């Protein structure tokens, strides 16, 4: 049923748009799916994410005003319309993008508006999208709702978003600590002592290693941080 106004209904939103994905499990990965207002989802379309300069607005009456912005980008790098989520979800979406690129690196397309978000051969984040996502990740830290969601998805899919459990990993892969060796023990201790403490079971460092091995830029540093690992161990991605 067409939704003509905000709060007419809801549906599921693919944070990393379905048209940017190849075929396979990434299409149904719960980490990439959020409940959203149906009208806002329609207006958001497949536009790339960004910081809106000139806001075209998202329709809604005074009692049902939609969150988020739609309009021209305030950042250079794109000329098309962009969608800016509400501040409370910017970090959530950023960590979803980091997860999707790490998890499905070879199955993300950079066609259409996806070319503003992703490079090709190999797939990674463009300088434009990375500047937005790093800013959102830093300014909107992991919240309790993300911790709960991470734990809930783990119960269904049996995997986790490591950038929720270990937010600092983002800096080692894409941010201001890129190229530095990863001290997994320190990150784990920080995780256990911090506010983002998930219920049992706690993330397994070996499982995290299996996940993150798909990122060649940090493979050697990460392997060295894993007990018993070696930068020359020859361990390869399991392709999941």
Short mmCIF file of C-alpha atoms in Angstrom, two decimals:
data_model
loop_
_atom_site.label_atom_id
_atom_site.label_comp_id
_atom_site.label_asym_id
_atom_site.label_seq_id
_atom_site.Cartn_x
_atom_site.Cartn_y
_atom_site.Cartn_z
CA UNK A 1 0.00 0.00 0.00
CA UNK A 2 1.51 3.38 -0.97
CA UNK A 3 2.49 5.50 2.03
CA UNK A 4 1.70 9.13 1.22
CA UNK A 5 2.54 10.70 4.57
CA UNK A 6 4.93 10.30 7.46
CA UNK A 7 3.65 7.82 10.08
CA UNK A 8 1.31 6.09 7.61
CA UNK A 9 3.27 2.90 8.17
CA UNK A 10 6.69 1.34 8.47
CA UNK A 11 8.91 -1.08 6.58
CA UNK A 12 12.46 -2.32 6.56
CA UNK A 13 15.30 -0.18 5.30
CA UNK A 14 18.56 -1.46 3.91
CA UNK A 15 21.21 0.92 5.23
CA UNK A 16 23.55 -0.25 2.48
CA UNK A 17 20.98 -0.13 -0.31
CA UNK A 18 19.92 -3.42 -1.83
CA UNK A 19 20.77 -2.12 -5.31
CA UNK A 20 24.39 -1.70 -4.14
CA UNK A 21 24.66 -5.36 -3.12
CA UNK A 22 25.41 -8.45 -5.12
CA UNK A 23 23.63 -11.73 -4.56
CA UNK A 24 24.04 -13.87 -1.48
CA UNK A 25 23.64 -13.62 2.30
CA UNK A 26 24.37 -9.88 2.42
CA UNK A 27 20.85 -9.23 1.11
CA UNK A 28 19.28 -10.67 4.27
CA UNK A 29 21.98 -9.78 6.81
CA UNK A 30 20.15 -8.41 9.85
CA UNK A 31 22.91 -5.93 10.66
CA UNK A 32 22.03 -4.07 7.47
CA UNK A 33 18.26 -3.95 8.02
CA UNK A 34 16.51 -1.35 10.21
CA UNK A 35 12.84 -0.56 10.78
CA UNK A 36 11.95 2.81 9.30
CA UNK A 37 9.05 5.04 8.44
CA UNK A 38 7.74 3.88 5.06
CA UNK A 39 7.34 7.38 3.63
CA UNK A 40 10.83 8.43 4.66
CA UNK A 41 12.22 5.23 3.20
CA UNK A 42 10.53 5.97 -0.12
CA UNK A 43 11.89 9.52 -0.25
CA UNK A 44 15.33 8.41 0.81
CA UNK A 45 15.36 6.10 -2.25
CA UNK A 46 18.86 4.91 -3.19
CA UNK A 47 20.57 8.24 -2.62
CA UNK A 48 24.02 8.13 -1.04
CA UNK A 49 24.49 9.32 2.51
CA UNK A 50 26.02 12.67 3.31
CA UNK A 51 25.83 15.99 5.10
CA UNK A 52 23.03 18.08 3.62
CA UNK A 53 23.75 21.68 2.70
CA UNK A 54 20.52 22.85 1.10
CA UNK A 55 17.71 20.89 2.73
CA UNK A 56 14.80 19.94 0.49
CA UNK A 57 13.02 18.58 3.53
CA UNK A 58 11.03 15.42 4.13
CA UNK A 59 7.29 15.92 4.26
CA UNK A 60 5.39 15.64 7.51
CA UNK A 61 2.76 17.53 9.44
CA UNK A 62 3.59 19.34 12.73
CA UNK A 63 2.57 16.32 14.81
CA UNK A 64 4.39 13.79 12.64
CA UNK A 65 7.60 15.44 11.52
CA UNK A 66 10.11 13.13 9.87
CA UNK A 67 13.68 13.00 11.09
CA UNK A 68 16.60 13.21 8.70
CA UNK A 69 17.36 15.51 5.77
CA UNK A 70 17.34 15.24 2.01
CA UNK A 71 19.11 17.70 -0.27
CA UNK A 72 22.36 18.78 -1.87
CA UNK A 73 25.63 17.79 -0.27
CA UNK A 74 27.58 20.22 1.89
CA UNK A 75 30.73 18.20 1.17
CA UNK A 76 32.55 18.09 -2.13
CA UNK A 77 32.75 14.78 -3.93
CA UNK A 78 29.14 14.27 -4.99
CA UNK A 79 26.77 16.28 -7.12
CA UNK A 80 23.61 14.24 -6.57
CA UNK A 81 21.01 14.42 -3.80
CA UNK A 82 22.15 12.92 -0.49
CA UNK A 83 20.33 11.68 2.59
CA UNK A 84 21.48 12.70 6.08
CA UNK A 85 20.11 10.55 8.92
CA UNK A 86 19.16 11.94 12.30
CA UNK A 87 22.12 12.58 14.62
CA UNK A 88 21.06 9.73 16.92
CA UNK A 89 21.55 7.18 14.15
CA UNK A 90 24.60 8.52 12.34
CA UNK A 91 27.04 6.40 14.32
CA UNK A 92 24.81 3.35 14.01
CA UNK A 93 24.72 3.69 10.23
CA UNK A 94 28.46 4.37 10.00
CA UNK A 95 29.28 1.20 11.92
CA UNK A 96 26.85 -0.71 9.70
CA UNK A 97 28.76 0.50 6.63
CA UNK A 98 32.09 -0.49 8.18
CA UNK A 99 30.66 -3.93 8.91
CA UNK A 100 29.26 -4.38 5.39
CA UNK A 101 32.51 -3.38 3.69
CA UNK A 102 34.54 -5.71 5.92
CA UNK A 103 32.09 -8.59 5.75
CA UNK A 104 31.11 -8.46 2.07
CA UNK A 105 33.98 -6.63 0.45
CA UNK A 106 33.82 -8.48 -2.86
CA UNK A 107 30.03 -8.45 -3.14
CA UNK A 108 29.29 -4.73 -2.96
CA UNK A 109 28.67 -2.83 -6.18
CA UNK A 110 29.69 0.73 -6.90
CA UNK A 111 27.13 1.24 -9.67
CA UNK A 112 24.67 4.14 -9.78
CA UNK A 113 24.62 6.28 -6.65
CA UNK A 114 26.62 3.56 -4.92
CA UNK A 115 29.69 4.95 -6.70
CA UNK A 116 29.61 7.87 -4.27
CA UNK A 117 29.99 5.46 -1.35
CA UNK A 118 32.24 2.70 -2.70
CA UNK A 119 35.33 2.27 -4.82
CA UNK A 120 35.88 -0.79 -6.98
CA UNK A 121 38.69 -3.32 -7.50
CA UNK A 122 38.82 -3.82 -4.57
CA UNK A 123 35.69 -2.47 -2.92
CA UNK A 124 36.32 0.04 -0.18
CA UNK A 125 34.86 3.33 0.99
CA UNK A 126 35.47 6.41 -1.13
CA UNK A 127 37.26 9.39 0.40
CA UNK A 128 33.93 11.23 0.33
CA UNK A 129 31.95 8.58 2.19
CA UNK A 130 34.80 7.87 4.59
CA UNK A 131 34.97 11.51 5.67
CA UNK A 132 31.26 11.40 6.55
CA UNK A 133 31.25 7.99 8.18
CA UNK A 134 34.33 8.58 10.33
CA UNK A 135 32.86 11.85 11.58
CA UNK A 136 29.56 10.16 12.42
CA UNK A 137 31.30 7.23 14.10
CA UNK A 138 33.31 9.56 16.33
CA UNK A 139 30.52 11.99 17.17
CA UNK A 140 27.83 9.37 17.85
CA UNK A 141 29.51 6.64 19.93
CA UNK A 142 28.10 3.18 20.53
CA UNK A 143 24.86 3.35 22.51
CA UNK A 144 23.05 0.82 24.64
CA UNK A 145 20.53 0.24 21.84
CA UNK A 146 23.37 -0.79 19.53
CA UNK A 147 24.80 -3.13 22.15
CA UNK A 148 21.37 -4.73 22.60
CA UNK A 149 20.86 -4.99 18.84
CA UNK A 150 24.31 -6.53 18.38
CA UNK A 151 23.51 -9.14 21.00
CA UNK A 152 20.09 -9.82 19.47
CA UNK A 153 21.48 -10.32 15.97
CA UNK A 154 24.19 -12.55 17.39
CA UNK A 155 21.45 -14.76 18.82
CA UNK A 156 19.92 -15.16 15.35
CA UNK A 157 22.90 -15.07 12.99
CA UNK A 158 25.67 -16.25 15.31
CA UNK A 159 27.98 -13.40 14.32
CA UNK A 160 28.63 -9.89 15.63
CA UNK A 161 29.51 -6.44 14.37
CA UNK A 162 33.05 -6.00 15.75
CA UNK A 163 32.87 -2.24 15.27
CA UNK A 164 30.19 -2.15 17.97
CA UNK A 165 32.14 -4.40 20.33
CA UNK A 166 35.48 -2.74 19.50
CA UNK A 167 34.77 0.75 18.08
CA UNK A 168 38.48 1.60 18.07
CA UNK A 169 39.04 -0.94 15.27
CA UNK A 170 37.59 1.64 12.89
CA UNK A 171 40.54 3.93 13.53
CA UNK A 172 43.05 1.14 12.87
CA UNK A 173 41.46 0.23 9.55
CA UNK A 174 40.31 3.56 8.11
CA UNK A 175 41.12 6.30 10.63
CA UNK A 176 43.93 8.03 12.46
CA UNK A 177 45.63 4.80 13.59
CA UNK A 178 45.78 3.17 10.16
CA UNK A 179 49.02 1.24 9.75
CA UNK A 180 49.61 0.85 13.45
CA UNK A 181 49.73 -2.58 15.08
CA UNK A 182 46.46 -3.57 16.73
CA UNK A 183 46.72 -4.30 20.44
CA UNK A 184 43.76 -6.66 20.70
CA UNK A 185 44.39 -7.35 24.38
CA UNK A 186 44.16 -3.63 25.17
CA UNK A 187 41.03 -3.27 23.06
CA UNK A 188 39.43 -6.22 24.81
CA UNK A 189 40.28 -4.81 28.24
CA UNK A 190 38.88 -1.43 27.20
CA UNK A 191 35.73 -3.17 26.00
CA UNK A 192 35.28 -5.09 29.25
CA UNK A 193 35.86 -2.01 31.39
CA UNK A 194 33.78 0.36 29.27
CA UNK A 195 30.10 1.12 29.02
CA UNK A 196 29.48 -1.16 26.04
CA UNK A 197 29.47 -4.45 27.92
CA UNK A 198 27.30 -7.02 26.19
CA UNK A 199 25.78 -9.99 27.94
CA UNK A 200 27.37 -13.40 27.66
CA UNK A 201 28.85 -14.73 25.52
CA UNK A 202 31.55 -12.09 25.10
CA UNK A 203 33.06 -11.62 21.63
CA UNK A 204 35.70 -14.23 20.86
CA UNK A 205 38.97 -12.69 19.61
CA UNK A 206 39.56 -15.68 17.34
CA UNK A 207 36.11 -15.21 15.76
CA UNK A 208 36.92 -11.53 15.32
CA UNK A 209 40.13 -12.52 13.59
CA UNK A 210 38.28 -14.78 11.15
CA UNK A 211 35.99 -11.86 10.39
CA UNK A 212 38.55 -9.12 9.91
CA UNK A 213 41.07 -11.16 7.89
CA UNK A 214 39.29 -9.92 4.74
CA UNK A 215 40.98 -6.53 5.16
CA UNK A 216 44.50 -6.83 3.70
CA UNK A 217 45.53 -3.41 4.98
CA UNK A 218 45.59 -4.66 8.58
CA UNK A 219 46.07 -8.41 8.14
CA UNK A 220 49.70 -8.54 9.26
CA UNK A 221 49.20 -6.24 12.24
CA UNK A 222 46.06 -8.06 13.30
CA UNK A 223 47.52 -11.54 12.99
CA UNK A 224 50.46 -10.50 15.15
CA UNK A 225 48.00 -9.36 17.80
CA UNK A 226 46.27 -12.74 17.96
CA UNK A 227 47.85 -15.32 20.31
CA UNK A 228 49.65 -17.93 18.24
CA UNK A 229 49.26 -15.93 15.05
CA UNK A 230 51.92 -15.01 12.55
CA UNK A 231 52.06 -12.43 9.81
CA UNK A 232 53.32 -15.20 7.52
CA UNK A 233 50.88 -17.85 8.68
CA UNK A 234 49.21 -18.10 5.31
CA UNK A 235 45.76 -18.01 6.84
CA UNK A 236 43.22 -16.98 4.21
CA UNK A 237 39.68 -15.69 4.27
CA UNK A 238 37.05 -18.38 4.61
CA UNK A 239 34.98 -16.55 1.98
CA UNK A 240 31.97 -15.94 4.23
#
